[in-house]
JSON list of C-alpha atoms and ligand atoms in Angstrom, two decimals:
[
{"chain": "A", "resi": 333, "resn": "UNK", "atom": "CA", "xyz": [140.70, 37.19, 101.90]},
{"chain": "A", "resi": 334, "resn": "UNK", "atom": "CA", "xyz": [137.53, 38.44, 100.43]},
{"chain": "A", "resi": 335, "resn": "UNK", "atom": "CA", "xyz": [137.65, 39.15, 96.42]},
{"chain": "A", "resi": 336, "resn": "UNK", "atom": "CA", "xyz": [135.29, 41.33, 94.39]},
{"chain": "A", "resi": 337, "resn": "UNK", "atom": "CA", "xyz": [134.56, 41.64, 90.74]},
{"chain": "A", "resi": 338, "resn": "UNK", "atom": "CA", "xyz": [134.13, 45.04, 89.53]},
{"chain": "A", "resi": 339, "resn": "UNK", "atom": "CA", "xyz": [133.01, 44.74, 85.71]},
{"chain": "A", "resi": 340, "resn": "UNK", "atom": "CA", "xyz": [132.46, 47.77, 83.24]},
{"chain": "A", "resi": 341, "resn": "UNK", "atom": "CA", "xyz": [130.42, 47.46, 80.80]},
{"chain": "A", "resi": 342, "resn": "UNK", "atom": "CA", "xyz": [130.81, 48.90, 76.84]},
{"chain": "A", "resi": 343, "resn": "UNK", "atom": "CA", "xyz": [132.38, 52.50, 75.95]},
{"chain": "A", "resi": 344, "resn": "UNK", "atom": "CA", "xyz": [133.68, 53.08, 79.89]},
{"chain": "A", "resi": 345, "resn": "UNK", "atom": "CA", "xyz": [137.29, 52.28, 78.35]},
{"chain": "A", "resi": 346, "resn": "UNK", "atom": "CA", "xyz": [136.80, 55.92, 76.73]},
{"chain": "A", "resi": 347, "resn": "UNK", "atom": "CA", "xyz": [136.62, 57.70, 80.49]},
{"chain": "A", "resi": 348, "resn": "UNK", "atom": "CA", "xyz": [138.58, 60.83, 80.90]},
{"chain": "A", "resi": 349, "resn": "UNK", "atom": "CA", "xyz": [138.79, 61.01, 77.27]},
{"chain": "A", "resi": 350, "resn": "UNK", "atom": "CA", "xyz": [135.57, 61.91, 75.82]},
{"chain": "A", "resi": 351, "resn": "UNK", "atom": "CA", "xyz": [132.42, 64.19, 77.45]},
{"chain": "A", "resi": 352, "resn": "UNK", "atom": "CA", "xyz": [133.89, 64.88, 80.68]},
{"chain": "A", "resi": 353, "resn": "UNK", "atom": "CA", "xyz": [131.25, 66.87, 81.54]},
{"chain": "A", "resi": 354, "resn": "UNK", "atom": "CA", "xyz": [128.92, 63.71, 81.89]},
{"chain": "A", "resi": 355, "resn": "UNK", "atom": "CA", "xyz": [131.31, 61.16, 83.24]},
{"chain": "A", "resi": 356, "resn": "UNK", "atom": "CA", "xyz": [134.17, 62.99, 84.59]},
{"chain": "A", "resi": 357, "resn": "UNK", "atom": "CA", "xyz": [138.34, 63.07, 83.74]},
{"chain": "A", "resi": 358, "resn": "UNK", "atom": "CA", "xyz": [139.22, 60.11, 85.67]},
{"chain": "A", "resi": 359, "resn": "UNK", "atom": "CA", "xyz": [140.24, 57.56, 83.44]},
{"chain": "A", "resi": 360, "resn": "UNK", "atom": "CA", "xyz": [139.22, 53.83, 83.90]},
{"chain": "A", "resi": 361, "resn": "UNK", "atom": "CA", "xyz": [142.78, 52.78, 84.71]},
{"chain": "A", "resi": 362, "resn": "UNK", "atom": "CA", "xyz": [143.03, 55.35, 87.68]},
{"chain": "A", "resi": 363, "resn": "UNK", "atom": "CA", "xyz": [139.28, 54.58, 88.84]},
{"chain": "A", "resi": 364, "resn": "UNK", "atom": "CA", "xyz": [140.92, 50.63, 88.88]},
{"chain": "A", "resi": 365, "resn": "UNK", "atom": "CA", "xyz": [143.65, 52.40, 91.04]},
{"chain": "A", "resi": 366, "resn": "UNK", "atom": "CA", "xyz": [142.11, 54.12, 93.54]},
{"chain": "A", "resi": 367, "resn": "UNK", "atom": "CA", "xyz": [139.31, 50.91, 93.95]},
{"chain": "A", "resi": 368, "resn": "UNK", "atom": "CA", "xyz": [142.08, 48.82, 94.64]},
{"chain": "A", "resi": 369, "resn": "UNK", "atom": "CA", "xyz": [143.92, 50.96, 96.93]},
{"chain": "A", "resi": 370, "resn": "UNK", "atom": "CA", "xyz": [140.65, 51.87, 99.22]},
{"chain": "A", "resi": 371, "resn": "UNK", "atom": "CA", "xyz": [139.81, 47.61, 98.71]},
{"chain": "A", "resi": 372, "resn": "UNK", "atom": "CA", "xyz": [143.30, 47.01, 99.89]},
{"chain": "A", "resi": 373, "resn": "UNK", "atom": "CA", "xyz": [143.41, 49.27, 103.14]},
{"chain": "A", "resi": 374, "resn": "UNK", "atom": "CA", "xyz": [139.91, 47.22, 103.78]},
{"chain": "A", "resi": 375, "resn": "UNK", "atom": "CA", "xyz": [141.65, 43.75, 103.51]},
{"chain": "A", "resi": 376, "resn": "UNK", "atom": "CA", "xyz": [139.59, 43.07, 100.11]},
{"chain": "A", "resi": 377, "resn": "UNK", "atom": "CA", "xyz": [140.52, 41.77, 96.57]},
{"chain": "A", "resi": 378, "resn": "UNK", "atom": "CA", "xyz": [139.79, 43.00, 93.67]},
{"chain": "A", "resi": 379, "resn": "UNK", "atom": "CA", "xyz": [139.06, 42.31, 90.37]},
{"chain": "A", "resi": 380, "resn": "UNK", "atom": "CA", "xyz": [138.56, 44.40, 87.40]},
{"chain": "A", "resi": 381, "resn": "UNK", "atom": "CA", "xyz": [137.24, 43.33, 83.90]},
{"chain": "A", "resi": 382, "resn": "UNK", "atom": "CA", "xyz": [136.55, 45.70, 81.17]},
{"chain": "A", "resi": 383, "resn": "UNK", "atom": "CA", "xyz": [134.47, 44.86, 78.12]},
{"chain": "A", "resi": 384, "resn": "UNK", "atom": "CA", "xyz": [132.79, 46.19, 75.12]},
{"chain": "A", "resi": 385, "resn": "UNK", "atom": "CA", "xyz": [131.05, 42.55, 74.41]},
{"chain": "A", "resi": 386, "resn": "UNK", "atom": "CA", "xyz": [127.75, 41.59, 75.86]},
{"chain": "A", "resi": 387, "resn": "UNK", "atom": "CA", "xyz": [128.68, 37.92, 75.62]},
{"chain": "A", "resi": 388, "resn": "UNK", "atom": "CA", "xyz": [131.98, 38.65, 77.58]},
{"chain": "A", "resi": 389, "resn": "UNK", "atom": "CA", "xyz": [130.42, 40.56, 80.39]},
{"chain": "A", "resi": 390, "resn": "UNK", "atom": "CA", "xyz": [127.77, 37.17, 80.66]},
{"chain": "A", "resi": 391, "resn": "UNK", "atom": "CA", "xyz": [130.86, 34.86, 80.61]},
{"chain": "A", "resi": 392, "resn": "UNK", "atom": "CA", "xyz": [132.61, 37.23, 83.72]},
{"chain": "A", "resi": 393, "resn": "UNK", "atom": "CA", "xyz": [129.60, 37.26, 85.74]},
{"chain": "A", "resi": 394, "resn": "UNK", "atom": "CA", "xyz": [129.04, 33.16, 85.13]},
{"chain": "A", "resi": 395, "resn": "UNK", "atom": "CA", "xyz": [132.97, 33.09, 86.33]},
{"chain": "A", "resi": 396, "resn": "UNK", "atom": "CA", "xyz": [132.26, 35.13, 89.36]},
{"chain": "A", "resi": 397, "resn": "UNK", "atom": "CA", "xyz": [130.14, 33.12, 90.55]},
{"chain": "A", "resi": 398, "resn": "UNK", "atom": "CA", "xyz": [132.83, 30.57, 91.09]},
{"chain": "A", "resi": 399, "resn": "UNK", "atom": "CA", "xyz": [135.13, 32.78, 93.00]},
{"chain": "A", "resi": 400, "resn": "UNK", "atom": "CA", "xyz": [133.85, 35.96, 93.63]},
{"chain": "A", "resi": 401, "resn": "UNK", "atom": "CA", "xyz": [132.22, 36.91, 97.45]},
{"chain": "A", "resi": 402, "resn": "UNK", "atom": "CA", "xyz": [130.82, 40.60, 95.48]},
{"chain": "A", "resi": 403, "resn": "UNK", "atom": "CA", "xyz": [130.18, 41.59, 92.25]},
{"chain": "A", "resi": 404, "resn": "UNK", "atom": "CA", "xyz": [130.17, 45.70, 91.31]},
{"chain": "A", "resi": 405, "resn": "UNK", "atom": "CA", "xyz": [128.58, 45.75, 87.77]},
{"chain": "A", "resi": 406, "resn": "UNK", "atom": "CA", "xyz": [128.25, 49.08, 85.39]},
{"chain": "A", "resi": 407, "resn": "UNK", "atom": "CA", "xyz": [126.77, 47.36, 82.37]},
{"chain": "A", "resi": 408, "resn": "UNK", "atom": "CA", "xyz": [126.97, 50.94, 80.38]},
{"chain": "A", "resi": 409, "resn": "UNK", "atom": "CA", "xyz": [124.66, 51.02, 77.53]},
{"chain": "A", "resi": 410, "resn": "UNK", "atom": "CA", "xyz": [123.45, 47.44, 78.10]},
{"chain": "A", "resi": 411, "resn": "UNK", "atom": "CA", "xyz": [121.79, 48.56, 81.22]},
{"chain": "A", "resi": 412, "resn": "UNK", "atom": "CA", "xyz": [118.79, 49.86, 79.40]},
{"chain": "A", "resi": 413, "resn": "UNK", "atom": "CA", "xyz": [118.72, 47.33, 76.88]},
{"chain": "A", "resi": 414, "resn": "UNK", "atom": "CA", "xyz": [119.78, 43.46, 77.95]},
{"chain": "A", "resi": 415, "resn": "UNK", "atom": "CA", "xyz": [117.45, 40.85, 78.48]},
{"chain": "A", "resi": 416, "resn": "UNK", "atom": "CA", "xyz": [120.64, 38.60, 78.27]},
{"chain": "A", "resi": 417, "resn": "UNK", "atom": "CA", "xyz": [122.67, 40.34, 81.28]},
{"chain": "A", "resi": 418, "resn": "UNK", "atom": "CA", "xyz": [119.42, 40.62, 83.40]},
{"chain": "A", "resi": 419, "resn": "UNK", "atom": "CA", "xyz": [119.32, 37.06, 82.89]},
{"chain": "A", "resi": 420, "resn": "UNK", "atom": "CA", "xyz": [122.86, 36.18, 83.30]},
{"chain": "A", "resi": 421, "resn": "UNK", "atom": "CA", "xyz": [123.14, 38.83, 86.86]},
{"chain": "A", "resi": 422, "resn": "UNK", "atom": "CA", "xyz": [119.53, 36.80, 88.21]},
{"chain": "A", "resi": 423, "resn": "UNK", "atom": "CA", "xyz": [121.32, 33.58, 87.51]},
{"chain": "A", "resi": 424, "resn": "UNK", "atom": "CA", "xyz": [124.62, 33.25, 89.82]},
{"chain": "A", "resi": 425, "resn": "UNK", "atom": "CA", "xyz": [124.32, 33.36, 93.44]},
{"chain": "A", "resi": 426, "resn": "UNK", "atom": "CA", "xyz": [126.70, 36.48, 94.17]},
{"chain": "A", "resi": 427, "resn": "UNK", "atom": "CA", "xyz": [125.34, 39.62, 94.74]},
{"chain": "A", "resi": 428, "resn": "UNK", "atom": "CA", "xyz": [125.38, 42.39, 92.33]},
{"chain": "A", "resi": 429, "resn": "UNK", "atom": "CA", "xyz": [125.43, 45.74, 92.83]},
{"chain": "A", "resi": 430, "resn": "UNK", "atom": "CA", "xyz": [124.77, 47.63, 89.90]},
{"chain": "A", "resi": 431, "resn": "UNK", "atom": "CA", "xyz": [126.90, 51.40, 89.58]},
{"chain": "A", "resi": 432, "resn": "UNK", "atom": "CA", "xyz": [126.37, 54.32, 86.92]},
{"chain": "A", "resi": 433, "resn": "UNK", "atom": "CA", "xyz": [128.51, 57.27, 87.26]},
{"chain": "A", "resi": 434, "resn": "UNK", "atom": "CA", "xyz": [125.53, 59.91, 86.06]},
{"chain": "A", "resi": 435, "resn": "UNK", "atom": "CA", "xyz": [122.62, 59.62, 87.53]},
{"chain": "A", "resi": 436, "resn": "UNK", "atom": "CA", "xyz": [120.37, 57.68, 84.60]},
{"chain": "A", "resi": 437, "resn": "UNK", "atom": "CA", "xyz": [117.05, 58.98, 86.29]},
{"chain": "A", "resi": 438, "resn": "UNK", "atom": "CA", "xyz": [118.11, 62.62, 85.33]},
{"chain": "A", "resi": 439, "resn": "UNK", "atom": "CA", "xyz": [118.97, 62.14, 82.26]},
{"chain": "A", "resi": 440, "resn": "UNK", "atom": "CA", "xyz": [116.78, 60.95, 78.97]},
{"chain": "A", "resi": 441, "resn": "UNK", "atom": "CA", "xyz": [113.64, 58.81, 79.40]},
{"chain": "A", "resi": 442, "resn": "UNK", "atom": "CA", "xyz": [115.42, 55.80, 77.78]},
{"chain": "A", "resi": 443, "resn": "UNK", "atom": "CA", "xyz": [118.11, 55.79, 80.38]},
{"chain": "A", "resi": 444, "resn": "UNK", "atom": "CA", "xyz": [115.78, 56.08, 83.16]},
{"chain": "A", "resi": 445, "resn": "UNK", "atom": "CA", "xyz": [114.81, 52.37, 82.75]},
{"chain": "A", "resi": 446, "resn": "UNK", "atom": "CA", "xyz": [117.00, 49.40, 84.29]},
{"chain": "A", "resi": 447, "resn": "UNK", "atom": "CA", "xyz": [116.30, 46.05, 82.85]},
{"chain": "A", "resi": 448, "resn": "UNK", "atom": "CA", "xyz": [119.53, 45.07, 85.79]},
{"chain": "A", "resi": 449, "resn": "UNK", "atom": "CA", "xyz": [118.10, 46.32, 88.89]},
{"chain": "A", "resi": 450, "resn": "UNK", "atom": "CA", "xyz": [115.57, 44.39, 89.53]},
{"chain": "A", "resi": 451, "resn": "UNK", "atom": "CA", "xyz": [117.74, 41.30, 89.90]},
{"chain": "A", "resi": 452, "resn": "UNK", "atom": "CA", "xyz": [120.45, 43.49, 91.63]},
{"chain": "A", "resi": 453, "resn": "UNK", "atom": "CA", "xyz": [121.04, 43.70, 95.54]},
{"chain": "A", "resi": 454, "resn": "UNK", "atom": "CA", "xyz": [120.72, 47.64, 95.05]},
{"chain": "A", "resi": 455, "resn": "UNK", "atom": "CA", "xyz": [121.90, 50.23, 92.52]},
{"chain": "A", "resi": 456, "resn": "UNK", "atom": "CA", "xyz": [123.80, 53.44, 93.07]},
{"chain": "A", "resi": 457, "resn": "UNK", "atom": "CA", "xyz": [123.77, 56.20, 90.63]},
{"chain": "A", "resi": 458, "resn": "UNK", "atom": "CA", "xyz": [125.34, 59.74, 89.95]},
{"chain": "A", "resi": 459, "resn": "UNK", "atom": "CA", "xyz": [128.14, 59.89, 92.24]},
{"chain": "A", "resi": 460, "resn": "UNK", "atom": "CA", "xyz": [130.45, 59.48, 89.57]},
{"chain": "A", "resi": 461, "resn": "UNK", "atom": "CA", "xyz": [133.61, 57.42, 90.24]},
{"chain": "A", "resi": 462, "resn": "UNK", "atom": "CA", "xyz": [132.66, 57.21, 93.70]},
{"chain": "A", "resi": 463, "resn": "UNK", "atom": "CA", "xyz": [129.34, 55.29, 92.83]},
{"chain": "A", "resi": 464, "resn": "UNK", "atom": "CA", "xyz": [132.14, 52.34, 93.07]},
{"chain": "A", "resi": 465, "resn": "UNK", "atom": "CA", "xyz": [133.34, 53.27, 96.27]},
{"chain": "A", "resi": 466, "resn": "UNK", "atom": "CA", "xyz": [129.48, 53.38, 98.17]},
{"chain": "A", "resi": 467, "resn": "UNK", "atom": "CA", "xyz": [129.07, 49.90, 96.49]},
{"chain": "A", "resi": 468, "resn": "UNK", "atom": "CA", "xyz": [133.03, 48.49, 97.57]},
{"chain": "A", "resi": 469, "resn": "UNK", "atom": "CA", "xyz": [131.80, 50.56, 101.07]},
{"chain": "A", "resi": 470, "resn": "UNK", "atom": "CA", "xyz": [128.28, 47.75, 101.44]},
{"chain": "A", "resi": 471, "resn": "UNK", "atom": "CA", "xyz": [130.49, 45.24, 100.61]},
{"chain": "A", "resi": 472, "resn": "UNK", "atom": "CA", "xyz": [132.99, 45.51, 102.87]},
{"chain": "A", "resi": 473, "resn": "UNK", "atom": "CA", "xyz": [130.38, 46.30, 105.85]},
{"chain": "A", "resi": 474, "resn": "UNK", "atom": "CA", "xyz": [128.37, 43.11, 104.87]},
{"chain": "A", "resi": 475, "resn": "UNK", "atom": "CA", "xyz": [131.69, 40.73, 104.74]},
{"chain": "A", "resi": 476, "resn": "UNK", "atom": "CA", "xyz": [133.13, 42.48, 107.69]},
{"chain": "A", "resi": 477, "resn": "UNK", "atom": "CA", "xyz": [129.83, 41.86, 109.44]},
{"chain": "A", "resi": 478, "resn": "UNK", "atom": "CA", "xyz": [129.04, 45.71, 110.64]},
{"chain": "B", "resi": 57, "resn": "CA2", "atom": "O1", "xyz": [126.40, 56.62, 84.00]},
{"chain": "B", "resi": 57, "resn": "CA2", "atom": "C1", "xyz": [126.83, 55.50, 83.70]},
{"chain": "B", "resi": 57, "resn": "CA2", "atom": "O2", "xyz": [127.72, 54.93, 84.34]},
{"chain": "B", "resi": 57, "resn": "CA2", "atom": "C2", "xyz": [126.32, 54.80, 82.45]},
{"chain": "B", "resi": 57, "resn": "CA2", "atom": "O3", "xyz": [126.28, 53.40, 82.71]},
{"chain": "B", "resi": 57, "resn": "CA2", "atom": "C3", "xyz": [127.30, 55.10, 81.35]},
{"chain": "B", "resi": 57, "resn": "CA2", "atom": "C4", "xyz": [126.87, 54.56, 79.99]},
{"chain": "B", "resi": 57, "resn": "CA2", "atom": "C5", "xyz": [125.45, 55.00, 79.67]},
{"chain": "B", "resi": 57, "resn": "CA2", "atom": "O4", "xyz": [125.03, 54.41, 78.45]},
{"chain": "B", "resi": 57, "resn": "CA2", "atom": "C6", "xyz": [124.48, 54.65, 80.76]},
{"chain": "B", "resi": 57, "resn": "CA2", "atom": "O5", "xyz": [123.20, 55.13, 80.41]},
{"chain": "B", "resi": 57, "resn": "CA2", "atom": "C7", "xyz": [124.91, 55.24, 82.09]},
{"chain": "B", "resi": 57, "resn": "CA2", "atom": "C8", "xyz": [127.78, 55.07, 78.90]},
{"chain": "B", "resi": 57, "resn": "CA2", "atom": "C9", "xyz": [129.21, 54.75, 79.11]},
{"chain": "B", "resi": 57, "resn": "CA2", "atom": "C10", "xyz": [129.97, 55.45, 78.05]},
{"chain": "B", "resi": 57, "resn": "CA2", "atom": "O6", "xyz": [131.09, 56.03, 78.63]},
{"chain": "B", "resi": 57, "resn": "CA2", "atom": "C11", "xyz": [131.73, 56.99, 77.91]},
{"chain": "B", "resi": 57, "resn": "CA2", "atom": "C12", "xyz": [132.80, 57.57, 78.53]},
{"chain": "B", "resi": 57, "resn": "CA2", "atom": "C13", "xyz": [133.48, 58.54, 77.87]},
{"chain": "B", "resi": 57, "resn": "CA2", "atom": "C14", "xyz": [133.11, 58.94, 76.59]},
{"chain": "B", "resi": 57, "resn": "CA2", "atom": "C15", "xyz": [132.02, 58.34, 76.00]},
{"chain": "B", "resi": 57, "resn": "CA2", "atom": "C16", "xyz": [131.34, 57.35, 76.64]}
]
């Protein structure tokens, strides 16, 4: 069976219960959930790793790379700012896609820059929760060879 990391970055433990006008009322527990569930009905599992600590998001992508075939990353705040992460995501061998809920180009200049994608296979942006389920979707056409 396939497996997949998906690995929020810091502040996404506050979804659904703080500006829900920007990043929706789906908490993180029922975005886990419902990625599971659609991974499941595709024969793919999943992961999910939650962290507020740049250090610990490093240490789950080094681990990935050990057993992971996919890696879905949101790095939060740390997208705009993390040589370290851009460093750690260039480093292992699995593929990263790199997710944001809002779309960071509409929003304020400093979000508008990605020190992640360069080093990512692609990056998918503004479809909210669903931004997860495009990325699970490339995965699971690129293992399943279609
Ligand atoms: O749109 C995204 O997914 C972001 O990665 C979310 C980050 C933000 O810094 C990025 O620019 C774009 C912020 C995550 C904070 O999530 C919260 C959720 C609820 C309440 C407060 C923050």
């Amino acid at each position: 069976m396939k497996s997949i990391l998906i690995l929020h970055g810091p502040n996404l433990n506050l979804l659904g219960q703080r500006e829900p006008e920007v990043y929706g009322v789906v908490t993180l527990d029922e975005i886990n959930q419902r990625l599971v569930t659609f991974a499941a009905e595709h024969g793919v599992e999943l992961r999910t790793v939650q962290s507020n600590h740049e250090g610990e998001l490093i240490d789950a992508l080094h681990d990935a790379d050990d057993w992971a075939d996919g890696v879905i990353f949101n790095p939060g705040g740390y997208t705009h700012t993390s040589v370290a992460l851009r460093d750690a995501v260039a480093a292992i061998k699995v593929p990263v896609v790199e997710v944001h809920l809002s779309n960071i180009h509409a929003r304020e200049e400093f979000r508008r820059q990605s020190l992640i994608a360069s080093v990512c296979a692609g990056t998918i942006a503004g479809f909210g929760w669903r931004s997860y389920v495009l990325g699970l979707e490339w995965y699971i056409g690129k293992l399943g060879d279609w």
